[in-house]
Amino acid sequence: MDPTARPAAASPQVDAVVVGAGFSGLYQLHRLRELGLRTRVFEACDDIGGTWYRNRYPGARCDVESTAYSYSFSPELDQEWEWSERYAAQPEILRYLHHVADRFGLRRDITLNTRVTRAVYDEAGHVWEVSTDTGETVTARFVVLASGCVSAVNDPDIPGLGTFAGAVHHTADWPAGGVDLAGRRVGVIGTGCSGVQAVPVIAAEAAELTVFQRTPVYALPAHNRPLAAAEIAEIKARYPEFRAAQRLSRGGTVFAPPTKSALEADDAERAAAYEAAWDSGVLSGLLRTYTDILVDEAANETVAAFVRSKIRSIVADPATAEALSPRTFPFATKRPCLDTGFYAAFNEPHVTLVDLARTPIEEVTPKGVRTAGREYLLDVLVLATGFDALTGSQVAVDIVGKGGTTLREKWADGPRNLLGLVSAGFPNLFTVIGPLSPSVLSNAVFSIEQHVEWITDCIAHLRRAGATEIDATPRAEDDWCAHVADLAAGTLYPAAASWYMGANVPGKPRVFLAYTGGADRYRAECDAVARDGYRGFVLS
Ligand code: NAP
């Protein structure tokens, strides 16, 4: 026998395993099926939908317009689905995903109630052995982690949390049947996008609402509204043109790019631009006014001051308005929130803001929350404390690559990969909208489609070439990580202790986790790599 001969690749039970059945997993399944791949999707929850199944908290809705925050791959789907609101609420988005699953016959390859716990690469056979918490093991040539970028829940380590006698619910794990808050004393910890959306809706129901805020955010008005029949007809008539423009866009929404520095404009011009952006109800509206909002501190401060003036104009009590006003980080270096009544809720007599910067939480007691100031008595405690974003859902799986190295070990000082897609030493393992890609800095559905299509084309290429394995080279990976870090360093993003930086999870390395160069530039780079025969990757 020739000792240098490579063993033949083993025949896996399926061609691909996809982890997660949200927006990413559903589309990945559809595309791999089109390629003729035998594909299994494992979903930990008892239903499909991912983020839009689990985040059922009151007020949950998207913050990119639904006509853009939806799949673009099927013109028929665009024409047949009808969004009822500018920003659809969670139940409607979940109905849309159910419709997609039915329309494209996806359900038969999805196994619910099954969490992927471990994936081990068999180097000799070029297959992944994937294990689940139901005791199943399946071998697959390819694994796609479609497990979400804001999905691993961040449970806060607050002393005494387990002693609370009332109910505790995380916004990202909200009971399917809802929670009866009528007549109850409710506490909400956290004022990120989830808290900002939940607070006004909870305030409308609860007898008393106490909001525990550690850091104030910049929240912009959504100006959400029902979509009229004429508007829907117009959107549908323009859909092909819109989707084509969206594909080339910087972040998955279509707009004319700014051309001027905020500091070149005089006060009146700036004020008019900011008012128009505020009135537009578009999350990125203020960012799009001038070229330098995210790169120049002085330019950024003009927007920050404008938002603070708006907060003062809405919130009647000056001390509460000041406590709600962000002053410790530049505008948009933490994700701004889209608000429907958040600031106004603090004008209600039964809503109280507790500024944890002044009086930190000391402990949760059986009766409520005790801060340095006093004890707040509560019946229900809502944790709107966010996620172990971008890397959490991947390192939650025990992934063992070449040489027995685990992804967890490899990423101990921060994620490393090429194009956000493949981490060297973990061949045939792809990630959808994970770290070091535009991900959370873009319209997620749009970036999901770009990743899924790239991954599908890559697998098609491997099959055509008769190759069984693709891996990133360490050198190309180093270059990509350095490029992503350089781009981030040229922005104001690192100035905030944000979840973009891993700063919200104790012990998580501080690395800027997303690609800041724009989804258009990123797509061009991904396409060029593929065109150049998968430059930076090794195919074998
Ligand atoms: P988040 O932005 O991380 O906000 C978490 C909040 O909890 C922050 O105010 C944080 O304070 C606070 N917090 C965390 N641990 C705490 C502790 N131990 N004690 C007191 N306060 C604590 O999480 P999120 O609001 O769930 O949003 C995360 C992301 O999910 C969003 O940025 C967005 O990308 C996505 N999302 C989108 C929408 C939408 O509109 N479509 C809605 C919800 C979520 P610090 O700021 O001081 O850390």
Coordinates of C-alpha atoms and ligand atoms in Angstrom, one line a residue:
M1 CA 0.0 0.0 0.0
D2 CA 1.3 3.5 -0.9
P3 CA 1.9 5.2 2.5
T4 CA 1.5 8.7 0.9
A5 CA -2.0 7.9 -0.5
R6 CA -4.7 10.0 1.1
P7 CA -7.6 8.0 2.5
A8 CA -10.8 8.3 0.4
A9 CA -13.4 10.7 1.8
A10 CA -16.0 8.9 3.8
S11 CA -19.6 8.9 2.7
P12 CA -21.6 11.0 5.1
Q13 CA -25.2 10.3 6.1
V14 CA -26.2 13.7 4.7
D15 CA -24.5 16.3 2.7
A16 CA -25.1 19.2 5.0
V17 CA -26.3 20.0 8.5
V18 CA -27.7 23.4 9.1
V19 CA -27.9 24.6 12.7
G20 CA -31.0 26.8 13.3
A21 CA -34.2 27.4 11.5
G22 CA -34.5 31.2 11.6
F23 CA -34.2 33.5 8.6
S24 CA -30.7 32.1 7.9
G25 CA -31.4 28.4 8.3
L26 CA -34.6 28.4 6.2
Y27 CA -33.0 30.1 3.3
Q28 CA -29.8 27.9 3.5
L29 CA -32.0 24.8 3.4
H30 CA -33.9 26.1 0.4
R31 CA -30.7 26.8 -1.5
L32 CA -28.9 23.6 -0.6
R33 CA -31.9 21.6 -1.7
E34 CA -31.9 23.4 -5.0
L35 CA -28.3 22.1 -5.3
G36 CA -29.6 18.6 -4.7
L37 CA -27.9 18.3 -1.3
R38 CA -29.4 16.0 1.3
T39 CA -29.8 18.5 4.2
R40 CA -30.9 18.2 7.8
V41 CA -31.8 21.3 9.8
F42 CA -31.7 21.1 13.6
E43 CA -33.6 23.7 15.6
A44 CA -33.4 23.8 19.4
C45 CA -36.9 25.4 19.8
D46 CA -40.2 23.8 19.3
D47 CA -41.0 25.9 16.3
I48 CA -39.1 27.6 13.4
G49 CA -38.4 31.3 13.4
G50 CA -35.2 31.7 15.4
T51 CA -35.0 35.3 16.8
W52 CA -38.6 35.9 15.7
Y53 CA -39.9 32.9 17.6
R54 CA -38.0 33.5 20.8
N55 CA -38.2 37.3 21.1
R56 CA -42.0 37.4 21.8
Y57 CA -41.7 40.2 24.4
P58 CA -44.4 42.9 24.3
G59 CA -43.5 45.5 21.6
A60 CA -41.1 43.3 19.7
R61 CA -40.9 44.4 16.0
C62 CA -38.2 44.9 13.4
D63 CA -36.4 48.2 13.0
V64 CA -35.7 48.0 9.3
E65 CA -38.8 48.5 7.1
S66 CA -40.5 45.2 6.5
T67 CA -40.6 45.7 2.8
A68 CA -36.8 45.6 3.0
Y69 CA -36.5 43.3 6.0
S70 CA -37.7 40.3 4.0
Y71 CA -36.3 37.8 1.6
S72 CA -35.5 39.1 -1.9
F73 CA -34.7 35.8 -3.6
S74 CA -38.3 35.1 -4.8
P75 CA -40.1 37.8 -6.8
E76 CA -43.3 35.7 -6.4
L77 CA -42.9 35.8 -2.6
D78 CA -42.5 39.6 -2.8
Q79 CA -45.7 39.9 -4.7
E80 CA -47.8 37.5 -2.7
W81 CA -46.9 38.5 0.9
E82 CA -48.5 41.7 2.3
W83 CA -47.0 43.5 5.2
S84 CA -49.6 45.2 7.3
E85 CA -47.3 47.8 9.0
R86 CA -44.2 49.8 8.1
Y87 CA -42.3 47.9 10.9
A88 CA -44.0 44.5 11.4
A89 CA -44.5 43.2 14.9
Q90 CA -43.0 39.9 15.9
P91 CA -46.2 37.8 15.3
E92 CA -46.4 39.0 11.7
I93 CA -42.7 38.3 11.0
L94 CA -43.1 34.8 12.5
R95 CA -46.2 34.3 10.2
Y96 CA -44.1 35.3 7.3
L97 CA -41.4 32.7 8.1
H98 CA -44.1 30.1 8.5
H99 CA -45.5 31.0 5.1
V100 CA -42.0 30.7 3.6
A101 CA -41.5 27.3 5.2
D102 CA -44.8 26.1 3.8
R103 CA -44.4 27.7 0.4
F104 CA -41.0 26.2 -0.3
G105 CA -41.8 22.9 1.5
L106 CA -39.0 23.3 4.0
R107 CA -40.5 21.6 7.1
R108 CA -39.8 18.0 6.2
D109 CA -36.1 18.5 6.6
I110 CA -36.3 20.4 9.9
T111 CA -36.0 18.6 13.2
L112 CA -37.4 20.7 16.0
N113 CA -36.7 20.5 19.8
T114 CA -33.2 19.4 19.0
R115 CA -30.1 21.3 19.9
V116 CA -26.8 20.6 18.2
T117 CA -24.3 20.2 21.1
R118 CA -21.1 19.0 19.4
A119 CA -19.5 18.8 16.0
V120 CA -16.2 17.0 15.5
Y121 CA -14.3 17.0 12.2
D122 CA -13.0 13.7 11.0
E123 CA -9.9 14.7 9.1
A124 CA -9.4 11.4 7.4
G125 CA -12.9 11.1 6.1
H126 CA -13.5 14.9 5.5
V127 CA -16.8 14.7 7.4
W128 CA -18.3 16.4 10.4
E129 CA -19.9 14.2 13.1
V130 CA -22.7 16.2 14.6
S131 CA -24.3 15.3 17.9
T132 CA -27.5 16.6 19.4
D133 CA -29.0 16.8 22.8
T134 CA -31.6 14.1 21.8
G135 CA -28.8 11.6 21.4
E136 CA -28.7 11.6 17.7
T137 CA -25.4 11.7 15.7
V138 CA -25.3 12.4 12.1
T139 CA -22.3 12.7 9.7
A140 CA -22.3 15.5 7.1
R141 CA -19.8 16.8 4.6
F142 CA -20.8 20.4 5.4
V143 CA -22.1 22.3 8.4
V144 CA -23.6 25.7 8.3
L145 CA -24.0 27.6 11.5
A146 CA -27.2 29.5 11.0
S147 CA -27.6 30.0 14.7
G148 CA -27.9 33.8 14.8
C149 CA -25.8 36.8 15.7
V150 CA -28.0 38.0 18.6
S151 CA -29.4 34.8 19.9
A152 CA -27.2 33.4 22.8
V153 CA -29.0 35.0 25.8
N154 CA -27.0 37.2 28.2
D155 CA -28.3 36.2 31.6
P156 CA -27.0 38.8 34.1
D157 CA -25.0 37.7 37.1
I158 CA -27.0 39.8 39.6
P159 CA -26.7 38.6 43.3
G160 CA -29.9 37.1 44.6
L161 CA -31.6 36.7 41.2
G162 CA -32.5 33.1 42.0
T163 CA -34.3 34.2 45.2
F164 CA -36.9 36.4 43.6
A165 CA -40.4 35.1 44.5
G166 CA -42.1 36.5 41.5
A167 CA -41.7 35.6 37.8
V168 CA -38.5 36.3 35.9
H169 CA -38.6 36.5 32.1
H170 CA -35.8 37.3 29.6
T171 CA -37.1 39.2 26.6
A172 CA -35.4 36.7 24.3
D173 CA -37.1 33.8 26.0
W174 CA -40.6 35.1 26.4
P175 CA -43.3 32.5 27.2
A176 CA -45.3 31.5 24.1
G177 CA -48.6 32.2 25.8
G178 CA -47.5 35.7 26.9
V179 CA -47.3 37.0 30.5
D180 CA -50.3 38.6 32.2
L181 CA -48.9 41.9 33.4
A182 CA -52.3 43.6 34.2
G183 CA -52.4 45.0 37.7
R184 CA -48.8 43.8 38.4
R185 CA -45.7 45.7 39.6
V186 CA -43.2 45.1 36.9
G187 CA -39.5 45.8 36.8
V188 CA -37.5 45.9 33.6
I189 CA -33.7 45.7 33.8
G190 CA -32.0 47.0 30.6
T191 CA -32.7 49.7 28.1
G192 CA -31.2 48.5 24.9
C193 CA -33.5 47.9 21.8
S194 CA -35.5 45.2 23.6
G195 CA -36.1 47.3 26.7
V196 CA -36.9 50.4 24.7
Q197 CA -39.5 48.5 22.7
A198 CA -41.0 46.7 25.7
V199 CA -41.2 49.6 28.2
P200 CA -44.1 51.5 26.6
V201 CA -46.2 48.4 25.9
I202 CA -45.6 47.0 29.4
A203 CA -46.4 50.5 30.8
A204 CA -49.8 50.4 29.1
E205 CA -50.6 47.2 31.0
A206 CA -48.9 47.1 34.3
A207 CA -50.0 48.8 37.5
E208 CA -46.5 50.0 38.2
L209 CA -43.4 49.9 36.0
T210 CA -39.9 50.4 37.3
V211 CA -37.1 50.7 34.6
F212 CA -33.6 50.0 35.8
Q213 CA -31.2 51.7 33.4
R214 CA -27.4 51.2 33.6
T215 CA -26.6 53.2 30.4
P216 CA -29.0 55.5 28.5
V217 CA -29.4 54.9 24.8
Y218 CA -30.1 57.1 21.8
A219 CA -33.6 56.1 20.7
L220 CA -35.2 57.6 17.6
P221 CA -38.9 57.6 16.7
A222 CA -40.1 54.8 14.5
H223 CA -43.2 56.6 13.2
N224 CA -44.6 53.2 12.6
R225 CA -48.0 53.0 10.8
P226 CA -50.2 50.7 8.9
L227 CA -49.4 50.4 5.2
A228 CA -52.3 51.6 3.1
A229 CA -53.4 49.5 0.1
A230 CA -52.2 52.1 -2.4
E231 CA -48.8 52.2 -0.8
I232 CA -48.5 48.4 -0.9
A233 CA -49.5 48.4 -4.5
E234 CA -46.8 50.9 -5.3
I235 CA -44.1 49.0 -3.3
K236 CA -45.0 45.8 -5.2
A237 CA -44.8 47.6 -8.6
R238 CA -41.3 48.9 -7.7
Y239 CA -40.1 45.7 -6.0
P240 CA -37.8 44.4 -8.9
E241 CA -36.1 47.7 -9.2
F242 CA -35.9 48.1 -5.4
R243 CA -34.4 44.7 -4.9
A244 CA -31.8 45.3 -7.6
A245 CA -30.8 48.6 -5.9
Q246 CA -30.8 46.9 -2.5
R247 CA -28.3 44.3 -3.7
L248 CA -25.8 47.0 -4.4
S249 CA -26.5 49.0 -1.3
R250 CA -24.2 49.7 1.7
G251 CA -26.3 48.0 4.3
G252 CA -29.4 46.6 2.8
T253 CA -31.5 49.7 2.6
V254 CA -31.5 52.1 -0.3
F255 CA -30.6 55.8 0.1
A256 CA -28.5 58.5 -1.5
P257 CA -25.2 58.6 0.3
P258 CA -24.2 61.9 2.1
T259 CA -21.6 64.1 0.5
K260 CA -20.7 66.6 3.1
S261 CA -19.2 66.8 6.6
A262 CA -21.5 67.8 9.4
L263 CA -18.9 70.4 10.3
E264 CA -19.2 72.1 6.9
A265 CA -22.9 72.8 7.5
D266 CA -24.0 75.8 9.6
D267 CA -26.3 75.4 12.6
A268 CA -29.5 76.0 10.7
E269 CA -28.7 73.6 7.9
R270 CA -27.7 70.9 10.3
A271 CA -30.8 71.4 12.4
A272 CA -33.0 71.1 9.3
A273 CA -31.2 67.9 8.2
Y274 CA -31.5 66.3 11.7
E275 CA -35.2 67.3 12.0
A276 CA -35.9 65.7 8.6
A277 CA -34.0 62.5 9.7
W278 CA -35.8 62.4 13.0
D279 CA -39.2 62.8 11.2
S280 CA -38.3 60.0 8.7
G281 CA -38.6 57.2 11.2
V282 CA -35.6 55.5 9.7
L283 CA -33.1 54.0 12.1
S284 CA -30.1 55.0 10.1
G285 CA -31.6 58.4 9.1
L286 CA -29.4 60.5 11.3
L287 CA -26.3 58.6 10.3
R288 CA -26.9 59.3 6.7
T289 CA -27.1 63.1 7.0
Y290 CA -23.4 63.7 6.8
T291 CA -20.3 61.7 5.9
D292 CA -18.4 61.9 9.2
I293 CA -20.9 61.1 11.9
L294 CA -19.2 57.8 12.7
V295 CA -15.6 59.0 12.2
D296 CA -15.3 62.4 13.7
E297 CA -16.1 63.1 17.4
A298 CA -17.1 66.7 16.9
A299 CA -19.4 65.8 14.0
N300 CA -20.9 63.0 16.0
E301 CA -21.5 65.3 19.0
T302 CA -23.7 67.5 16.9
V303 CA -26.1 64.6 16.4
A304 CA -25.8 63.4 20.0
A305 CA -26.7 66.9 21.2
F306 CA -29.7 67.0 18.9
V307 CA -31.0 63.7 20.2
R308 CA -30.5 64.9 23.8
S309 CA -32.5 68.0 23.0
K310 CA -35.3 65.8 21.7
I311 CA -35.3 63.8 24.9
R312 CA -35.6 67.0 26.9
S313 CA -38.5 68.1 24.7
I314 CA -40.4 64.8 25.3
V315 CA -39.7 64.0 28.9
A316 CA -41.4 66.4 31.3
D317 CA -39.2 66.0 34.4
P318 CA -35.8 67.6 33.7
A319 CA -34.0 65.2 36.1
T320 CA -35.5 62.1 34.3
A321 CA -34.7 63.6 30.9
E322 CA -31.1 64.1 31.9
A323 CA -30.8 60.6 33.3
L324 CA -32.2 59.3 30.0
S325 CA -29.6 61.3 28.0
P326 CA -26.6 59.5 26.8
R327 CA -23.3 61.3 27.5
T328 CA -20.7 58.6 27.8
F329 CA -20.4 57.3 24.2
P330 CA -20.8 58.7 20.7
F331 CA -24.1 58.4 18.8
A332 CA -24.5 55.1 17.1
T333 CA -21.4 53.5 18.5
K334 CA -23.9 51.4 20.4
R335 CA -26.8 50.4 18.2
P336 CA -29.5 53.1 18.3
C337 CA -33.0 52.0 19.1
L338 CA -36.2 52.6 17.2
D339 CA -38.7 54.0 19.7
T340 CA -42.5 54.0 19.8
G341 CA -43.3 55.8 23.0
F342 CA -40.3 54.9 25.2
Y343 CA -39.4 58.4 26.3
A344 CA -43.0 59.5 26.6
A345 CA -43.7 56.5 29.0
F346 CA -41.7 58.3 31.7
N347 CA -44.3 61.1 31.8
E348 CA -46.8 58.5 33.1
P349 CA -47.2 58.7 36.9
H350 CA -46.9 54.9 37.3
V351 CA -43.5 54.6 35.4
T352 CA -40.3 55.2 37.3
L353 CA -36.7 55.4 36.0
V354 CA -34.0 54.1 38.3
D355 CA -30.6 55.4 37.2
L356 CA -28.2 52.6 38.1
A357 CA -25.3 54.9 37.3
R358 CA -26.2 56.7 40.5
T359 CA -27.7 53.9 42.6
P360 CA -26.4 50.5 41.3
I361 CA -28.4 47.3 41.9
E362 CA -27.0 45.6 45.0
E363 CA -29.2 42.5 44.9
V364 CA -32.4 41.0 43.8
T365 CA -34.4 40.0 46.9
P366 CA -37.4 37.7 47.2
K367 CA -39.6 40.8 47.0
G368 CA -37.9 42.8 44.3
V369 CA -34.8 44.7 43.5
R370 CA -32.6 46.5 46.0
T371 CA -30.4 49.3 44.8
A372 CA -28.0 51.5 46.7
G373 CA -31.0 53.8 47.2
R374 CA -33.9 51.6 48.2
E375 CA -35.8 48.3 47.6
Y376 CA -38.3 48.3 44.7
L377 CA -41.2 45.8 45.3
L378 CA -42.1 43.8 42.2
D379 CA -44.3 41.0 41.0
V380 CA -42.6 40.4 37.7
L381 CA -39.0 41.0 36.7
V382 CA -38.1 41.4 33.0
L383 CA -34.5 40.9 31.9
A384 CA -33.9 43.0 28.8
T385 CA -30.2 42.3 29.2
G386 CA -29.3 41.3 25.7
F387 CA -27.1 38.7 24.2
D388 CA -23.6 37.2 24.0
A389 CA -23.6 38.6 20.5
L390 CA -22.0 37.4 17.3
T391 CA -19.8 34.6 18.8
G392 CA -22.1 33.2 21.6
S393 CA -24.2 30.9 19.5
Q394 CA -21.2 29.4 17.9
V395 CA -19.0 28.7 20.9
A396 CA -22.0 27.3 22.7
V397 CA -21.6 24.3 20.4
D398 CA -18.6 22.1 21.2
I399 CA -16.9 22.4 17.9
V400 CA -13.7 20.4 17.4
G401 CA -11.7 21.0 14.3
K402 CA -8.4 19.8 12.8
G403 CA -5.8 18.5 15.3
G404 CA -8.4 18.4 18.1
T405 CA -8.5 22.2 18.4
T406 CA -11.8 23.5 19.6
L407 CA -13.4 26.7 18.2
R408 CA -13.7 27.9 21.8
E409 CA -10.0 27.6 22.4
K410 CA -9.1 29.2 19.0
W411 CA -11.4 32.1 19.7
A412 CA -10.3 32.6 23.3
D413 CA -8.9 36.1 22.5
G414 CA -11.6 36.9 19.9
P415 CA -13.1 35.4 16.8
R416 CA -10.8 34.6 13.8
N417 CA -12.0 33.7 10.4
L418 CA -11.7 34.6 6.7
L419 CA -14.5 36.8 5.4
G420 CA -16.5 36.0 8.5
L421 CA -17.3 32.7 6.7
V422 CA -14.7 30.0 7.5
S423 CA -12.3 29.7 10.4
A424 CA -9.0 28.1 9.5
G425 CA -8.7 24.6 10.9
F426 CA -12.5 24.1 10.7
P427 CA -13.0 23.1 7.1
N428 CA -16.4 22.9 5.5
L429 CA -17.9 24.7 8.5
F430 CA -19.6 28.0 7.4
T431 CA -21.1 30.7 9.5
V432 CA -24.0 32.9 8.4
I433 CA -23.9 36.6 9.6
G434 CA -21.4 35.8 12.3
P435 CA -18.4 37.8 13.5
L436 CA -16.1 39.8 11.2
S437 CA -18.8 40.2 8.6
P438 CA -21.2 43.2 8.2
S439 CA -23.8 41.2 10.1
V440 CA -25.4 43.4 12.8
L441 CA -24.3 46.6 11.1
S442 CA -26.6 45.8 8.1
N443 CA -30.1 44.7 7.4
A444 CA -29.8 41.2 8.7
V445 CA -32.0 39.5 6.1
F446 CA -30.1 41.1 3.3
S447 CA -26.8 40.0 4.7
I448 CA -28.1 36.5 5.4
E449 CA -29.0 36.2 1.7
Q450 CA -25.6 37.3 0.6
H451 CA -23.9 34.8 2.9
V452 CA -26.2 31.9 2.0
E453 CA -25.7 32.5 -1.7
W454 CA -21.9 32.7 -1.3
I455 CA -21.9 29.5 0.7
T456 CA -24.1 27.7 -1.7
D457 CA -22.0 28.8 -4.7
C458 CA -18.9 27.7 -2.9
I459 CA -20.3 24.2 -2.2
A460 CA -21.5 24.0 -5.9
H461 CA -17.9 24.9 -6.9
L462 CA -16.4 22.2 -4.7
R463 CA -18.7 19.6 -6.2
R464 CA -17.9 20.7 -9.7
A465 CA -14.2 20.6 -8.9
G466 CA -14.5 17.2 -7.3
A467 CA -13.1 18.6 -4.1
T468 CA -14.4 17.5 -0.7
E469 CA -12.9 20.1 1.6
I470 CA -12.4 23.9 1.8
D471 CA -10.4 25.5 4.5
A472 CA -9.1 29.1 5.1
T473 CA -5.4 29.5 5.1
P474 CA -4.0 31.0 8.4
R475 CA -2.3 33.7 6.4
A476 CA -5.4 34.9 4.7
E477 CA -7.3 34.7 7.9
D478 CA -4.7 36.8 9.7
D479 CA -5.0 39.4 6.9
W480 CA -8.8 39.5 7.2
C481 CA -8.8 39.9 10.9
A482 CA -6.2 42.7 10.7
H483 CA -8.3 44.4 7.9
V484 CA -11.5 44.2 10.0
A485 CA -9.7 45.6 13.0
D486 CA -8.1 48.4 11.0
L487 CA -11.4 49.4 9.5
A488 CA -13.0 49.5 13.0
A489 CA -10.1 51.5 14.4
G490 CA -10.8 54.2 11.8
T491 CA -14.3 54.7 13.3
L492 CA -15.7 55.9 16.6
Y493 CA -17.2 52.4 17.3
P494 CA -14.4 51.3 19.7
A495 CA -15.2 54.4 21.9
A496 CA -18.3 52.6 23.4
A497 CA -18.3 49.7 25.8
S498 CA -20.9 47.9 23.5
W499 CA -21.9 44.4 22.7
Y500 CA -20.3 45.1 19.3
M501 CA -17.1 45.1 21.3
G502 CA -18.0 42.1 23.5
A503 CA -18.1 44.5 26.5
N504 CA -21.5 43.4 27.8
V505 CA -20.4 39.9 28.7
P506 CA -18.0 39.6 31.7
G507 CA -14.7 38.1 30.6
K508 CA -15.4 38.3 26.9
P509 CA -12.4 39.6 24.9
R510 CA -12.8 43.2 23.7
V511 CA -12.6 43.0 20.0
F512 CA -14.7 44.8 17.5
L513 CA -16.8 42.0 16.2
A514 CA -18.3 43.3 12.9
Y515 CA -17.0 44.5 9.5
T516 CA -17.5 48.2 9.3
G517 CA -16.5 48.8 5.6
G518 CA -20.0 48.5 4.3
A519 CA -22.0 45.5 2.9
D520 CA -21.4 46.7 -0.7
R521 CA -17.6 46.6 -0.3
Y522 CA -17.8 43.4 1.6
R523 CA -19.9 41.7 -1.1
A524 CA -17.4 42.8 -3.7
E525 CA -14.6 41.3 -1.7
C526 CA -16.5 38.0 -1.2
D527 CA -17.3 37.8 -5.0
A528 CA -13.7 38.6 -5.9
V529 CA -12.4 35.9 -3.7
A530 CA -14.7 33.4 -5.4
R531 CA -13.8 34.6 -8.8
D532 CA -10.1 34.2 -8.1
G533 CA -10.7 30.5 -7.4
Y534 CA -11.4 31.0 -3.7
R535 CA -8.3 33.1 -3.0
G536 CA -7.1 32.6 0.6
F537 CA -8.8 29.2 0.8
V538 CA -7.3 25.7 0.2
L539 CA -9.5 23.3 -1.7
S540 CA -8.6 19.6 -1.5
Ligands
NAP1 P1 -28.6 45.2 24.6 O1 -28.6 46.3 23.6 O2 -27.3 44.5 24.9 O3 -29.2 45.9 25.9 C1 -29.1 45.3 27.2 C2 -29.4 46.3 28.3 O4 -29.3 45.6 29.5 C3 -28.4 47.4 28.3 O5 -29.1 48.6 28.7 C4 -27.5 47.0 29.4 O6 -26.8 48.0 30.0 C5 -28.4 46.3 30.4 N1 -27.8 45.3 31.2 C6 -27.1 44.2 30.9 N2 -26.7 43.6 32.0 C7 -27.1 44.3 33.0 C8 -26.9 44.2 34.4 N3 -26.2 43.1 35.0 N4 -27.4 45.1 35.2 C9 -28.1 46.2 34.7 N5 -28.3 46.3 33.4 C10 -27.8 45.4 32.6 O7 -29.7 44.1 24.3 P2 -31.0 44.2 23.5 O8 -31.8 45.4 24.0 O9 -31.7 42.9 23.7 O10 -30.6 44.4 22.1 C11 -29.6 43.7 21.5 C12 -29.6 43.8 20.0 O11 -30.7 42.9 19.5 C13 -30.0 45.1 19.4 O12 -29.0 46.1 19.5 C14 -30.5 44.7 18.1 O13 -29.4 44.4 17.2 C15 -31.2 43.5 18.4 N6 -32.6 43.9 18.6 C16 -33.3 44.5 17.6 C17 -34.6 44.9 17.9 C18 -35.3 45.5 16.8 O14 -35.8 46.6 17.0 N7 -35.5 44.9 15.7 C19 -35.2 44.7 19.1 C20 -34.5 44.1 20.1 C21 -33.2 43.7 19.9 P3 -25.4 48.5 29.4 O15 -25.7 49.3 28.2 O16 -24.8 49.4 30.5 O17 -24.5 47.3 29.2

